[in-house]
Structure formats: C-alpha cells, structure tokens
Coordinates of C-alpha atoms and ligand atoms in Angstrom, one line a residue:
M300 CA 40.2 116.5 57.8
P301 CA 37.7 113.8 58.1
D302 CA 39.8 111.0 58.6
G303 CA 41.7 112.9 61.4
K304 CA 45.2 112.6 59.4
E305 CA 45.9 116.4 60.1
S306 CA 48.9 115.0 62.4
E307 CA 50.7 113.3 59.2
K308 CA 51.4 116.5 57.6
P309 CA 55.2 116.2 57.4
L310 CA 57.6 118.4 59.7
A311 CA 60.5 120.1 58.8
S312 CA 62.5 117.7 60.8
D313 CA 61.1 114.8 59.1
F314 CA 63.3 115.8 56.0
G315 CA 67.2 115.5 56.5
M316 CA 69.0 118.7 56.0
T317 CA 70.3 120.3 52.5
A318 CA 74.1 121.5 52.2
E319 CA 72.5 125.0 52.4
D320 CA 71.0 124.5 55.7
L321 CA 74.3 123.1 57.0
A322 CA 75.9 126.0 55.7
K323 CA 73.9 128.2 57.7
E324 CA 74.8 126.4 61.1
F325 CA 78.6 126.7 60.1
K326 CA 80.2 128.7 62.6
E327 CA 84.2 129.1 63.5
H328 CA 85.3 128.7 67.0
S329 CA 88.4 129.7 68.8
V330 CA 90.5 127.7 70.6
A331 CA 89.9 129.5 73.9
E332 CA 86.2 128.5 73.3
F333 CA 87.4 124.7 72.7
F334 CA 89.0 124.6 75.8
K335 CA 86.2 126.2 78.0
K336 CA 83.9 123.5 76.6
N337 CA 86.4 121.1 77.4
R338 CA 88.7 121.8 80.3
Q339 CA 89.3 118.4 81.3
M340 CA 91.7 118.3 78.6
L341 CA 94.0 120.7 80.5
G342 CA 93.6 118.5 83.5
L343 CA 91.2 121.2 85.1
T344 CA 88.7 118.1 86.2
G345 CA 87.4 117.4 89.9
K346 CA 87.4 120.3 92.3
I347 CA 90.7 118.9 94.6
K348 CA 92.6 118.2 91.6
T349 CA 91.4 121.6 89.7
L350 CA 93.0 123.5 92.6
C351 CA 96.2 121.6 92.6
V352 CA 96.7 122.0 88.7
I353 CA 96.3 126.1 89.2
V354 CA 99.0 126.0 91.5
H355 CA 101.2 123.6 89.2
E356 CA 100.9 125.8 86.4
L357 CA 101.8 129.0 88.0
V358 CA 104.6 127.7 89.9
T359 CA 106.1 125.7 86.8
N360 CA 105.9 129.0 85.2
S361 CA 107.8 130.9 87.8
L362 CA 110.3 128.0 88.2
D363 CA 111.1 128.2 84.1
A364 CA 111.4 131.9 83.9
C365 CA 113.9 132.0 87.1
E366 CA 115.7 129.4 85.4
E367 CA 116.1 131.2 82.1
A368 CA 116.8 134.5 84.0
K369 CA 119.6 132.6 86.0
I370 CA 118.0 133.7 89.1
L371 CA 117.6 131.5 92.4
P372 CA 113.9 131.3 92.7
E373 CA 112.2 132.2 95.7
I374 CA 108.2 131.7 95.3
E375 CA 105.3 132.5 97.6
I376 CA 102.2 130.7 97.2
K377 CA 99.0 131.5 99.4
V378 CA 95.3 129.8 99.1
S379 CA 92.6 131.4 100.6
E380 CA 89.1 130.2 101.2
L381 CA 86.3 133.2 100.1
G382 CA 83.3 130.8 100.4
E383 CA 82.3 127.7 100.1
E384 CA 84.3 126.1 97.1
Y385 CA 85.4 129.5 96.3
Y386 CA 89.1 130.3 96.9
E387 CA 91.6 132.8 95.8
I388 CA 95.1 131.8 94.8
Y389 CA 98.1 134.0 94.6
V390 CA 101.6 133.3 93.4
R391 CA 104.4 135.3 93.6
D392 CA 108.0 134.9 92.2
N393 CA 111.3 136.8 91.9
G394 CA 111.9 135.9 88.2
P395 CA 112.5 138.3 85.3
G396 CA 108.8 139.5 85.2
L397 CA 106.9 140.4 82.1
T398 CA 107.0 143.3 80.2
Q399 CA 103.5 145.9 79.7
D400 CA 103.7 144.5 76.1
T401 CA 104.0 140.7 76.6
V402 CA 101.9 140.5 79.9
G403 CA 98.5 140.1 77.9
K404 CA 99.6 137.3 75.5
A405 CA 101.2 135.6 78.2
L406 CA 98.7 135.4 80.4
G407 CA 95.4 135.7 78.6
Q408 CA 95.9 134.3 75.1
L409 CA 95.7 130.4 74.7
L410 CA 98.7 128.6 72.8
A411 CA 100.7 131.7 73.2
G412 CA 104.3 131.7 74.8
T413 CA 108.1 131.5 74.7
K414 CA 108.2 127.4 74.9
F415 CA 106.3 125.9 72.3
H416 CA 108.6 126.5 69.2
R417 CA 111.7 125.5 71.0
L418 CA 113.1 121.9 71.6
I419 CA 114.5 122.8 75.2
Q420 CA 114.2 121.0 78.5
Q421 CA 111.6 122.9 80.3
R422 CA 108.3 122.5 82.6
G423 CA 106.1 124.4 80.1
Q424 CA 106.0 123.3 76.5
Q425 CA 102.5 124.1 75.1
G426 CA 101.6 127.8 75.8
I427 CA 98.2 126.8 77.3
G428 CA 99.0 126.8 81.3
A429 CA 98.5 130.2 82.4
S430 CA 96.3 131.4 80.1
G431 CA 94.1 128.3 81.0
I432 CA 94.1 129.4 84.5
T433 CA 92.9 133.0 83.2
L434 CA 90.2 131.3 81.3
L435 CA 89.1 129.2 84.1
S436 CA 88.9 132.0 86.9
L437 CA 86.8 133.9 83.8
V438 CA 84.3 131.1 83.8
T439 CA 84.1 130.1 87.1
T440 CA 83.8 133.7 88.8
G441 CA 83.5 136.0 85.8
K442 CA 86.3 138.1 87.4
T443 CA 89.7 139.2 86.4
V444 CA 93.2 138.0 87.5
Q445 CA 95.2 140.6 89.2
V446 CA 98.8 141.1 87.9
I447 CA 101.7 142.6 89.3
S448 CA 105.0 142.6 87.3
G449 CA 108.5 144.2 87.6
T450 CA 111.3 143.7 85.2
G451 CA 114.2 145.4 87.2
K452 CA 114.1 148.2 84.6
G453 CA 112.0 151.1 85.1
K454 CA 109.0 151.1 87.1
A455 CA 106.7 147.8 87.9
F456 CA 103.1 147.9 87.0
K457 CA 99.9 146.5 87.8
C458 CA 96.9 145.4 85.8
D459 CA 93.5 143.4 85.6
L460 CA 93.7 140.9 83.0
T461 CA 91.0 138.3 81.3
I462 CA 90.6 136.7 78.1
D463 CA 88.1 137.1 75.5
P464 CA 87.1 133.4 74.8
K465 CA 85.2 134.5 71.4
K466 CA 88.4 135.9 69.9
N467 CA 91.2 134.0 72.0
E468 CA 92.4 137.5 72.7
P469 CA 93.7 139.0 76.0
K470 CA 92.3 141.9 77.5
V471 CA 94.4 144.2 80.1
M472 CA 93.0 146.7 82.1
N473 CA 93.7 149.3 84.7
L474 CA 97.3 149.1 83.8
E475 CA 99.1 151.8 85.8
E476 CA 102.8 152.0 86.8
I477 CA 103.6 151.6 90.6
D478 CA 106.1 153.0 92.9
K479 CA 106.8 149.9 94.8
A480 CA 110.1 148.4 94.5
F481 CA 109.2 144.8 92.9
K482 CA 111.0 142.3 90.5
G483 CA 109.3 139.3 89.7
L484 CA 105.6 138.5 88.6
A485 CA 102.7 138.1 91.0
I486 CA 99.3 136.8 90.0
K487 CA 96.4 136.9 92.3
A488 CA 93.2 134.8 90.8
K489 CA 89.7 133.7 92.1
F490 CA 88.1 130.4 91.3
K491 CA 84.7 128.6 92.2
D492 CA 83.9 124.8 92.0
V493 CA 87.3 124.1 93.7
K494 CA 88.2 122.6 97.0
Y495 CA 91.5 122.5 99.1
Q496 CA 91.9 119.2 100.9
K497 CA 94.9 118.0 102.7
S498 CA 95.8 114.7 100.9
D499 CA 98.3 113.2 98.6
Q500 CA 97.3 115.2 95.8
S501 CA 97.0 118.4 97.7
P502 CA 99.0 121.6 96.8
L503 CA 101.2 120.7 99.8
E504 CA 102.3 117.5 98.7
Y505 CA 102.9 118.7 95.1
L506 CA 105.2 121.8 96.7
R507 CA 106.9 119.0 98.6
R508 CA 107.8 117.2 95.8
T509 CA 108.3 120.3 93.8
A510 CA 111.3 121.1 96.5
I511 CA 112.7 117.7 96.2
A512 CA 113.1 118.0 92.5
N513 CA 114.3 121.8 92.6
P514 CA 116.7 121.8 95.7
H515 CA 117.7 125.4 94.5
A516 CA 114.5 126.8 95.2
K517 CA 113.0 128.6 98.0
I518 CA 109.0 127.8 98.3
S519 CA 106.6 129.2 101.2
F520 CA 103.3 128.1 101.4
T521 CA 100.3 129.4 103.0
E522 CA 97.5 127.2 103.1
P523 CA 93.8 128.4 103.9
D524 CA 93.8 127.5 107.8
G525 CA 96.9 129.9 108.1
T526 CA 99.5 127.3 108.4
T527 CA 102.3 128.4 106.5
T528 CA 105.4 125.9 105.2
I529 CA 108.3 126.8 104.1
F530 CA 110.6 124.3 102.1
E531 CA 114.1 125.9 102.4
R532 CA 116.7 125.3 99.6
S533 CA 119.1 122.8 100.0
S534 CA 121.4 123.8 97.2
K535 CA 122.6 127.4 96.4
D536 CA 123.8 126.6 92.8
I537 CA 121.1 127.5 90.0
P538 CA 121.1 124.7 87.5
K539 CA 122.7 125.1 84.2
R540 CA 120.4 127.1 81.6
P541 CA 119.1 124.2 79.3
I542 CA 119.9 125.0 75.5
P543 CA 117.7 124.5 72.7
I544 CA 118.3 122.0 70.4
Q545 CA 117.4 121.5 66.8
P546 CA 115.1 118.8 65.7
H547 CA 116.9 115.5 64.7
P548 CA 115.8 114.3 61.2
K549 CA 115.0 110.9 62.6
G550 CA 112.1 112.3 64.8
V551 CA 111.0 114.6 62.2
T552 CA 107.6 114.1 60.3
V553 CA 106.4 114.9 56.9
D554 CA 104.0 117.8 58.2
E555 CA 106.7 119.2 60.7
L556 CA 109.7 119.3 57.9
A557 CA 106.9 121.4 55.2
T558 CA 106.2 123.9 57.8
M559 CA 109.5 124.4 58.9
A560 CA 110.3 124.9 55.3
K561 CA 107.5 127.5 54.6
Y562 CA 108.9 129.6 57.5
T563 CA 112.4 129.3 56.8
K564 CA 115.1 132.2 56.3
S565 CA 117.1 130.0 53.7
R566 CA 116.8 130.3 50.0
K567 CA 117.9 126.7 49.2
V568 CA 116.3 123.6 50.3
S569 CA 119.9 122.4 50.8
S570 CA 121.1 125.0 53.3
F571 CA 117.6 124.9 55.0
L572 CA 118.3 121.4 55.8
K573 CA 121.7 121.8 56.6
E574 CA 121.2 124.7 59.0
E575 CA 117.6 123.6 60.9
F576 CA 118.4 120.2 61.4
D577 CA 120.8 118.6 63.9
R578 CA 123.5 116.5 62.7
M579 CA 122.9 117.3 59.2
G580 CA 126.3 117.3 57.3
D581 CA 127.3 117.7 53.8
K582 CA 127.3 114.1 53.4
A583 CA 123.7 113.5 54.4
I584 CA 122.9 116.3 52.0
E585 CA 124.8 114.6 48.9
E586 CA 123.2 111.5 49.8
I587 CA 119.6 112.9 49.9
A588 CA 120.3 115.0 46.8
K589 CA 121.2 111.9 44.8
A590 CA 117.8 110.0 45.9
V591 CA 115.3 112.4 45.5
D592 CA 114.3 113.6 42.0
F593 CA 114.2 117.4 42.4
D594 CA 116.9 119.9 42.9
L595 CA 117.9 120.8 46.4
N596 CA 118.8 124.1 45.1
T597 CA 115.3 125.0 44.8
D598 CA 113.2 127.5 47.1
P599 CA 112.2 125.6 50.3
K600 CA 108.9 127.9 50.2
K601 CA 108.1 125.8 47.3
L602 CA 108.5 122.5 48.6
S603 CA 105.5 120.5 47.9
W604 CA 104.0 117.8 50.3
E605 CA 105.2 115.1 47.9
Q606 CA 108.9 116.7 47.9
A607 CA 108.9 116.8 51.9
E608 CA 107.7 113.0 51.9
E609 CA 110.6 112.3 49.9
I610 CA 112.9 113.9 52.2
V611 CA 111.8 112.1 55.5
K612 CA 111.8 108.8 53.5
Q613 CA 115.6 109.4 53.0
F614 CA 116.2 110.6 56.6
K615 CA 114.7 107.3 57.7
K616 CA 117.4 105.6 55.5
I617 CA 120.7 107.6 56.0
Q618 CA 122.8 106.9 59.3
F619 CA 123.1 110.0 61.3
I620 CA 124.9 110.6 64.4
A621 CA 122.5 110.3 67.6
P622 CA 121.4 113.7 68.4
R623 CA 123.4 115.9 70.9
L624 CA 122.7 115.0 74.3
D625 CA 124.5 118.0 76.2
A626 CA 121.1 119.8 76.1
L627 CA 119.6 117.7 78.9
I628 CA 120.5 119.1 82.5
P629 CA 119.9 116.5 85.1
I630 CA 119.2 117.0 89.2
G631 CA 122.2 115.1 89.6
E632 CA 123.1 112.2 92.0
D633 CA 124.4 114.4 94.9
R634 CA 121.5 117.1 94.8
I635 CA 119.1 114.3 94.5
K636 CA 120.2 112.4 97.4
K637 CA 120.9 115.6 99.6
S638 CA 117.3 116.6 98.8
I639 CA 115.7 112.9 99.7
R640 CA 117.6 112.8 102.7
S641 CA 116.4 116.2 104.2
I642 CA 112.8 115.1 103.4
V643 CA 112.1 111.3 104.2
E644 CA 115.6 110.6 106.2
P645 CA 116.0 106.9 104.9
E646 CA 118.0 104.4 106.6
F647 CA 119.1 103.3 102.9
L648 CA 119.2 105.5 99.7
E649 CA 120.6 104.8 96.3
V650 CA 120.4 107.0 93.2
V651 CA 121.1 105.7 89.6
E652 CA 121.6 108.5 87.0
R653 CA 121.4 107.0 83.4
K654 CA 123.2 108.1 80.4
P655 CA 120.9 110.3 77.9
A656 CA 119.1 108.3 75.3
V657 CA 116.8 108.8 72.3
Y658 CA 113.3 108.0 71.8
K659 CA 111.3 107.8 68.9
G660 CA 114.5 108.1 66.9
G661 CA 114.5 112.1 67.6
F662 CA 114.3 113.3 71.1
P663 CA 117.0 113.0 73.7
F664 CA 116.1 112.2 77.1
C665 CA 117.4 110.8 80.3
V666 CA 116.0 109.2 83.4
E667 CA 117.3 109.4 87.2
V668 CA 115.8 107.0 89.7
G669 CA 116.3 106.9 93.4
I670 CA 115.2 104.4 96.1
A671 CA 114.6 105.1 99.9
F672 CA 114.0 102.5 102.5
G673 CA 113.2 102.7 106.0
G674 CA 113.5 106.0 108.1
N675 CA 110.5 108.2 107.0
A676 CA 110.6 106.6 103.5
G677 CA 107.1 105.4 102.1
K678 CA 103.9 106.6 103.4
L679 CA 102.6 106.1 107.1
A680 CA 99.4 103.9 106.8
G681 CA 98.4 103.5 110.5
K682 CA 99.4 101.2 113.0
D683 CA 99.2 97.4 113.1
E684 CA 97.5 95.3 116.1
E685 CA 100.6 95.7 118.4
G686 CA 100.7 99.1 117.8
K687 CA 103.8 99.1 115.4
D688 CA 103.8 102.0 112.2
V689 CA 102.5 100.2 109.2
W690 CA 104.0 101.7 105.9
K691 CA 102.9 101.5 102.4
S692 CA 105.7 102.1 99.4
E693 CA 105.4 105.6 97.4
I694 CA 106.3 106.5 93.9
M695 CA 107.3 110.0 93.1
R696 CA 107.0 110.8 89.5
F697 CA 108.8 114.1 88.1
A698 CA 109.2 115.2 84.4
N699 CA 111.6 118.1 83.7
R700 CA 111.6 118.4 87.8
T701 CA 108.0 118.9 88.0
P702 CA 106.1 116.2 90.3
L703 CA 103.2 114.2 88.5
L704 CA 100.6 113.9 91.0
F705 CA 97.6 112.5 88.7
D706 CA 96.8 110.0 86.2
A707 CA 99.6 107.6 87.9
G708 CA 97.9 104.3 86.2
G709 CA 98.3 105.6 82.9
C710 CA 102.3 106.9 83.2
A711 CA 104.9 104.9 82.1
L712 CA 106.8 105.7 85.2
T713 CA 104.5 103.9 87.3
Q714 CA 104.2 100.8 84.7
A715 CA 108.1 100.8 85.1
V716 CA 107.8 100.3 88.6
Q717 CA 105.2 97.8 88.4
S718 CA 107.0 95.8 85.9
I719 CA 110.0 94.9 88.1
D720 CA 110.0 91.8 90.0
W721 CA 110.9 93.3 93.4
K722 CA 111.5 89.8 95.1
R723 CA 114.1 89.5 93.2
Y724 CA 115.6 92.3 95.0
A725 CA 114.7 91.1 98.3
I726 CA 111.4 93.3 98.9
K727 CA 108.9 90.8 99.5
D728 CA 106.0 92.9 99.4
F729 CA 106.5 96.0 97.4
E730 CA 102.9 97.5 98.0
N731 CA 103.6 97.4 102.0
S732 CA 107.3 98.6 102.5
P733 CA 108.7 101.7 103.8
L734 CA 109.9 102.7 100.2
T735 CA 110.0 105.9 98.3
I736 CA 110.6 105.3 94.7
F737 CA 111.8 108.5 93.0
L738 CA 111.6 108.8 89.1
H739 CA 112.5 111.4 87.0
I740 CA 112.5 111.9 83.1
L741 CA 114.0 115.1 81.6
S742 CA 113.6 115.7 77.8
V743 CA 113.5 118.4 75.3
H744 CA 110.2 117.2 74.9
I745 CA 108.3 115.1 76.9
P746 CA 105.9 112.7 75.6
Y747 CA 102.7 113.4 77.9
T748 CA 99.6 111.6 77.0
G749 CA 97.5 114.4 77.3
A750 CA 97.6 118.6 77.6
G751 CA 97.0 117.9 81.0
K752 CA 100.8 117.0 81.2
Q753 CA 100.0 114.6 83.9
A754 CA 101.4 111.0 82.7
V755 CA 104.1 110.3 80.5
S756 CA 103.3 107.9 77.4
N757 CA 104.5 104.5 77.3
E758 CA 107.3 104.9 74.9
E759 CA 109.8 101.8 74.1
E760 CA 113.2 103.3 74.7
I761 CA 112.0 105.2 77.8
M762 CA 110.8 102.1 79.6
E763 CA 114.0 100.3 78.6
E764 CA 115.9 103.1 80.3
L765 CA 113.4 103.5 83.5
R766 CA 113.7 99.6 83.8
L767 CA 117.5 99.3 83.8
A768 CA 117.8 102.0 86.5
L769 CA 115.1 100.6 88.7
M770 CA 117.0 96.9 88.5
D771 CA 120.6 98.9 88.9
A772 CA 119.3 100.4 92.1
G773 CA 117.5 97.4 93.3
R774 CA 120.5 95.1 93.2
K775 CA 121.9 97.8 95.9
I776 CA 118.9 97.5 97.9
Y777 CA 119.1 93.6 97.7
R778 CA 122.3 93.9 99.3
F779 CA 121.4 96.4 102.0
I780 CA 118.3 94.2 103.1
G781 CA 120.3 91.3 103.1
H782 CA 122.9 92.6 105.3
Q783 CA 119.9 93.9 107.5
R784 CA 118.3 90.9 107.4
K785 CA 121.6 89.0 108.7
E786 CA 122.1 91.6 111.4
A787 CA 118.6 91.3 113.0
E788 CA 118.9 87.3 112.8
K789 CA 122.6 87.7 114.5
E790 CA 120.9 89.9 117.4
A791 CA 118.1 87.3 118.0
K792 CA 120.4 84.6 118.1
K793 CA 122.7 86.2 120.9
K794 CA 119.7 86.9 122.7
M795 CA 118.7 83.2 122.7
Y796 CA 122.2 82.0 123.3
Y797 CA 122.4 84.5 126.5
K798 CA 119.0 83.4 127.8
Y799 CA 120.0 79.6 127.4
A800 CA 123.6 80.5 129.0
S801 CA 121.8 81.7 132.0
E802 CA 120.0 78.7 132.4
V803 CA 122.7 76.2 131.8
A804 CA 124.8 78.5 134.4
V805 CA 122.3 77.5 137.2
A806 CA 122.3 74.0 136.3
I807 CA 126.1 73.9 136.4
A808 CA 126.5 75.8 139.6
E809 CA 124.0 73.6 141.3
L810 CA 126.0 70.3 140.1
T811 CA 129.2 71.5 140.7
G812 CA 128.9 74.2 143.4
K813 CA 130.7 76.4 141.5
S814 CA 129.5 80.6 141.4
K815 CA 126.7 81.0 138.8
K816 CA 128.2 84.2 137.7
E817 CA 131.6 82.6 136.9
I818 CA 130.0 80.0 134.7
E819 CA 127.7 82.3 133.3
E820 CA 130.6 84.8 132.4
K821 CA 132.5 82.0 130.7
L822 CA 129.5 81.1 128.9
H823 CA 128.7 84.5 127.4
A824 CA 132.4 84.5 126.3
M825 CA 132.0 81.4 124.6
V826 CA 129.0 82.6 122.7
L827 CA 130.8 85.7 121.8
K828 CA 133.8 83.7 120.6
H829 CA 131.1 81.4 118.2
L830 CA 129.2 84.7 117.1
K831 CA 132.6 86.2 115.9
L832 CA 133.5 83.2 114.1
E833 CA 129.9 83.2 112.5
E834 CA 130.5 87.0 111.6
K835 CA 133.7 86.3 110.0
K836 CA 132.3 83.9 107.7
E837 CA 129.3 86.3 107.0
K838 CA 131.7 89.0 105.9
E839 CA 133.6 86.8 103.5
E840 CA 130.0 85.9 102.1
A841 CA 128.8 89.6 102.2
E842 CA 131.9 90.5 99.9
K843 CA 131.1 87.9 97.6
L844 CA 127.6 89.1 97.5
N845 CA 128.9 92.8 96.9
N846 CA 130.9 91.5 93.6
L847 CA 127.6 89.7 92.6
T848 CA 126.5 90.1 88.7
E849 CA 123.0 90.3 87.7
E850 CA 122.7 86.5 86.7
E851 CA 124.4 85.7 89.8
I852 CA 121.7 87.7 91.8
E853 CA 119.1 85.8 90.0
K854 CA 120.8 82.5 90.6
E855 CA 120.9 83.2 94.1
Y856 CA 117.2 84.2 94.0
E857 CA 116.2 81.0 92.8
K858 CA 118.5 79.1 95.2
R859 CA 116.6 81.2 98.3
K860 CA 113.3 80.5 96.7
A861 CA 114.1 76.8 96.4
K862 CA 115.2 76.7 100.0
E863 CA 112.2 78.4 101.3
K864 CA 110.0 76.2 99.5
K865 CA 112.0 73.0 100.9
E866 CA 111.8 74.6 104.6
A867 CA 108.0 75.1 104.1
E868 CA 107.4 71.8 103.0
K869 CA 109.4 70.4 106.0
A870 CA 107.0 72.5 108.2
K871 CA 104.2 71.0 107.0
P872 CA 102.3 68.3 109.3
K873 CA 103.2 64.8 107.9
K874 CA 99.7 63.4 107.7
K875 CA 100.5 60.5 105.7
K876 CA 102.8 59.0 108.8
I877 CA 100.5 59.8 111.2
I878 CA 97.7 57.8 109.6
E879 CA 100.1 54.8 109.3
V880 CA 100.9 54.7 113.0
E881 CA 97.2 55.1 113.6
N882 CA 96.7 52.3 111.5
G883 CA 99.5 50.3 112.9
E884 CA 98.2 50.5 116.1
Ligands
LIG968 N1 105.9 133.7 86.1 C1 106.3 134.2 84.7 N2 107.4 134.8 84.6 C2 107.7 135.3 83.3 N3 107.3 134.8 82.2 C3 106.0 134.0 82.6 C4 105.6 133.6 83.6 N4 104.5 132.9 83.5 C5 104.6 132.6 82.3 N5 105.5 133.5 81.4 C6 105.4 133.7 80.0 O1 104.3 133.2 79.4 C7 104.3 132.2 78.7 C8 103.1 131.3 78.5 O2 102.8 130.5 79.8 P1 102.1 129.1 79.7 O3 102.1 128.9 81.2 O4 100.7 129.6 79.3 O5 102.5 128.6 78.5 P2 104.1 127.8 78.7 O6 104.7 127.7 79.8 O7 105.0 128.4 78.0 O8 103.2 126.2 78.2 P3 102.5 125.2 79.0 O9 101.2 125.4 78.6 O10 103.1 123.7 78.9 O11 102.6 125.7 80.7 C9 105.2 131.3 79.0 O12 106.0 130.8 77.8 C10 106.4 132.5 79.6 O13 107.1 132.9 78.5
LIG969 MG1 103.5 126.9 81.8

C-alpha cells in the first residue's frame, strides 16, 4: 500500500470472541485435574509442609481404619532420602486392610471413600487424602504407588497403583497374591520437590503429637538419617468406636435436604423426614404438614426446590431437642493427663473436659483442654545471659485426635488462646513461659477452613466452649503459680533471716561473751517459729483462694494490680522533693 497502512489490517484478536468461538474452547475437566493444578488446596504447598502432610494423610487413614476395626494400632513410618529433594515414604499399619476390589477407588480416585457421607467423629471426612497423595507422587515423579494389603481372610496381595487425572479413575497394575502372612495396609510412594527437616513442623513433631492424642497407638518412625523413634502406647484401651449420627434438622441446608430426598428409599416425604433426620418426632411432622402448602404424603423424589425451601423454613421455627451427643468419644481427662505427663513431665497439669455442645445449630462437638506448666512443658528456646534455660509457650492443636501443625494464625483454637488475658491467671508473660496448652476439638464434622484440614473455622459456639475451658484451667494454674511464688518468697525470706541471724550472733557474742553458736541456734529457732506463724496465716489464705469464684479472682487480680502500681510509684525517685531541698539550700 502506498501510505504503508498494511499493518492496520484488522487481526482476529482485535475482534471479541463469539459464542461459537467460545463453544470450541469449552472442555470438561475432572476433579483430579482440578487438584493437579490446585494442589495448594489439599495443603500440599511448601517442600517441608508437603512432606509432613503426606505422612499426616497416610497416618490418619491408618488410625481411622484401626479404630473402625477395633484394633490397637501399630503403625510404622519410614522416610528415606533418594536424592536431592527426592524421598520415599513408607507407611504400614495393622488395620483391616483393603480388598482387591476397593484398593483402586480408595487410593486412586479423588472424592471416594467411606467417610464423606456419614456424620461420624473420624479423622478423615472428604475422600481426597490418600488419592491426593497418589496424584502427587504421579505428578512429581511419574511413578506408581506400591501397595500391599491383607484383610486376614484369604491371601494378601500386592499391586502398583496410580490415578488417571483426566478421568479421575484408578489404574491398578501388577496385582498378584502373595504367600507372606500380612495383615493391614502398607503403602510405599516416591515424591520429588519435598524436603525433610527437623523442625516444629516436621513429621517427627507431628507423630509426637499424634502419640499424645492417641495414647492407644504404637508408632515407630525412622528418619532419613536412620534414627528410629518409637512412641510406645500408654494405654491399652481401644477407644470406643464412634457411631454415625443422622443430620439434625437445625443444621441442614435446602440443597442437602433436596439431595437427600432424591436418594431416599422412603416413599413419602413424611417418612423420609422421620427416618433420615435426628430428633424428628410425630409432633414435628404434624407441625410441618400444617405449615407447608403441599401434601407430605407425596413421593420425596418429586420434591421441588421450593418445597424443600418451605420445609427448611419450618425446621428453623420448630423447637427440636438438641442433637444426640453420645456420638462423640473424647480422649478423656485421665488419658490426656497420662500422655502429657509421659511426654512433657510438667510440674503442674490440669485438664478440663467440657460437655458436648452444638455449633451452627446442627453439629455436635466437644472440647478438651489441658494446661501443663514447668518441667519440660513449652519449647526450650536457648539460654539467657546467666546460662539459665529460656522457655517459650507452645500451643498444641488437635481435631478428632489429629495434630494440626500448620495455619495456626487462622485457626479458632489458636485464636481462643490469644483471646484470654493470661495475666489474670498469674501468667505475666504468656509467650515466654514454660507452658504447653493442649486443645482438642472433636466433632462429627469439623468445620475446617479449607480442604487441607489444618485450621478450624471461627464458629461462635466453638470459640465460647474453648474459652470457658481455658478459663477454667486458668483458674487452677492461678492457684498453683500463686502457691509456687509464695514458696519461693518464703525460702528467700528464710535465707535472709539466717544470714542476719549469723551476723547478729557474732555481735551479741562479742558484747556478752557468750557462745556464738548457742546464740545463733536460738536465733534460728526464733526465725523458724516466725516463719511457721506466717505459714499458718498463708494456709488460711490459700484455703480462701481455693474457694474463690471467678468474680473474686478478678477482684483479687485488680487488687494485686493496684498494689503493684502503688509499689512501683513508691519505688520511683521523688524528683520534686530533691529540687525543693536543693532550692532551700
Ligand atoms: N490404611 C487404610 N486401611 C483401610 N482403609 C483405608 C486406609 N486408607 C484409606 N482407606 C480407605 O480409603 C478411603 C479413602 O481415603 P482418603 O484418605 O482418600 O479419604 P478419607 O480418609 O475418607 O477422607 P480425607 O480426604 O478427609 O482424608 C477411606 O475412606 C477408607 O475407606
Ligand atoms: Mg484420609
């Protein structure tokens, strides 16, 4: 072109895409492909964290399986270094194992499992843990996962397994029966872009905490350098098997109700409601029948969205009995005490177990809180200038007996601890105290903040229960620290009196010519008598302290604060007076 405008010829990209163009781009993708691209959603981010999450997913599965089969768990974990940021992880349990028919779906298909459709207190609840690990092994190494399984019936078998991400389907290869006696499940898988490091967030710490919350489990762990740590069981009682519960009407959404109605075996809406919901009596059905403008004798499969909405609206109005709470199996005060004692050997230990409560109107939950002080409680953070140990406080979070090591800041359990004014409970500097706070939430459905299951969401009722338990334990530590402080003060006083007694004895002996030793002994006796009188007074005070209510403790705290302030004021140099004297001169 003469004016050189050839470049102004419109390009395809200058036009917007038409619906037909977009239709050509339209593709479906499987859930496995989605998680392949978004593995951070499964908690698989960061080299160190990813390695710990792999161990966590496999160990929680082993513990769940043993619990369901009523077997005392014995779990062996081995992490071996194969190259730079290249590791093999082996987990073996003595649980019920998987059958040849289920092994593929269980370990090689996302969103498949035995737990998602049940409201039951278990560690797993989504059906993506094990298969997510199989997917990770595939995408980081291109290799299959090796599995050995024995159910105790017939021969055990081994196979290689992987996942087809395009279809979210398992691929089971080289399946063959083995003669070796084997009961349970063993999984061996390789991973790249991961790293083993000893830290607060390492598999070793994870397993130490798993042992605390599962005193009935024996766990053996071999690190890449060959060190093996065995966490022996401190209890031989298998925890009671949690039972699944039905959804409570107060916690159900319209979508959940509509989906349940579609798959129910009941023939009438009324019997569907009665059979598939907790606490649904005849009276409630009558009330619903009167309030809605359709017949409850209709087929639930024909229930429309609007009708489901009407039912849920009535659920909100009706007074139901609270959900059944016997489905929750706490670890228990004695067991928690035993395992904390065996691991942190504290000077003081208190465990508070709250009664079950309900969050979001429909999900039963319960909290257990422990406070350990002194001994090896807290984290050793080094030495101070005088060479004395410096301790930092430590918060151990657990959900359905599983340690939560990551995302602490966004977790309701951490936030509950941070919301307490610890000074009120004689802990002057919470961060820098030899304290281990143990927090356990158990529920038929833990409200995690994400699919990675590392933090519990901040539900009002859960926060309230945690705070009440912490304050209760706080009151007990207040008494202990108060007593400890008094004992230390008494010892210091005794030392000081004795020191002066010796000096006074020398002076009197010189004046009177009597034996210094005799005078000293008499003075020591006087000191002891004086201290005993003080002790009696203190005992009376301690008894008073033991019977204090929360308000009284608060008053006592305010009184002490005022006293400390007054003393601090007194200790300040009195500048004004000095100036006056100087002026006077
Ligand atoms: N060690 C095991 N022994 C027996 N069965 C197992 C074992 N590991 C996994 N399974 C079975 O495989 C299923 C899938 O496990 P997966 O970890 O993917 O999901 P989940 O445990 O149900 O839930 P989540 O995703 O929350 O972990 C489990 O529901 C369980 O039935
Ligand atoms: Mg799982």
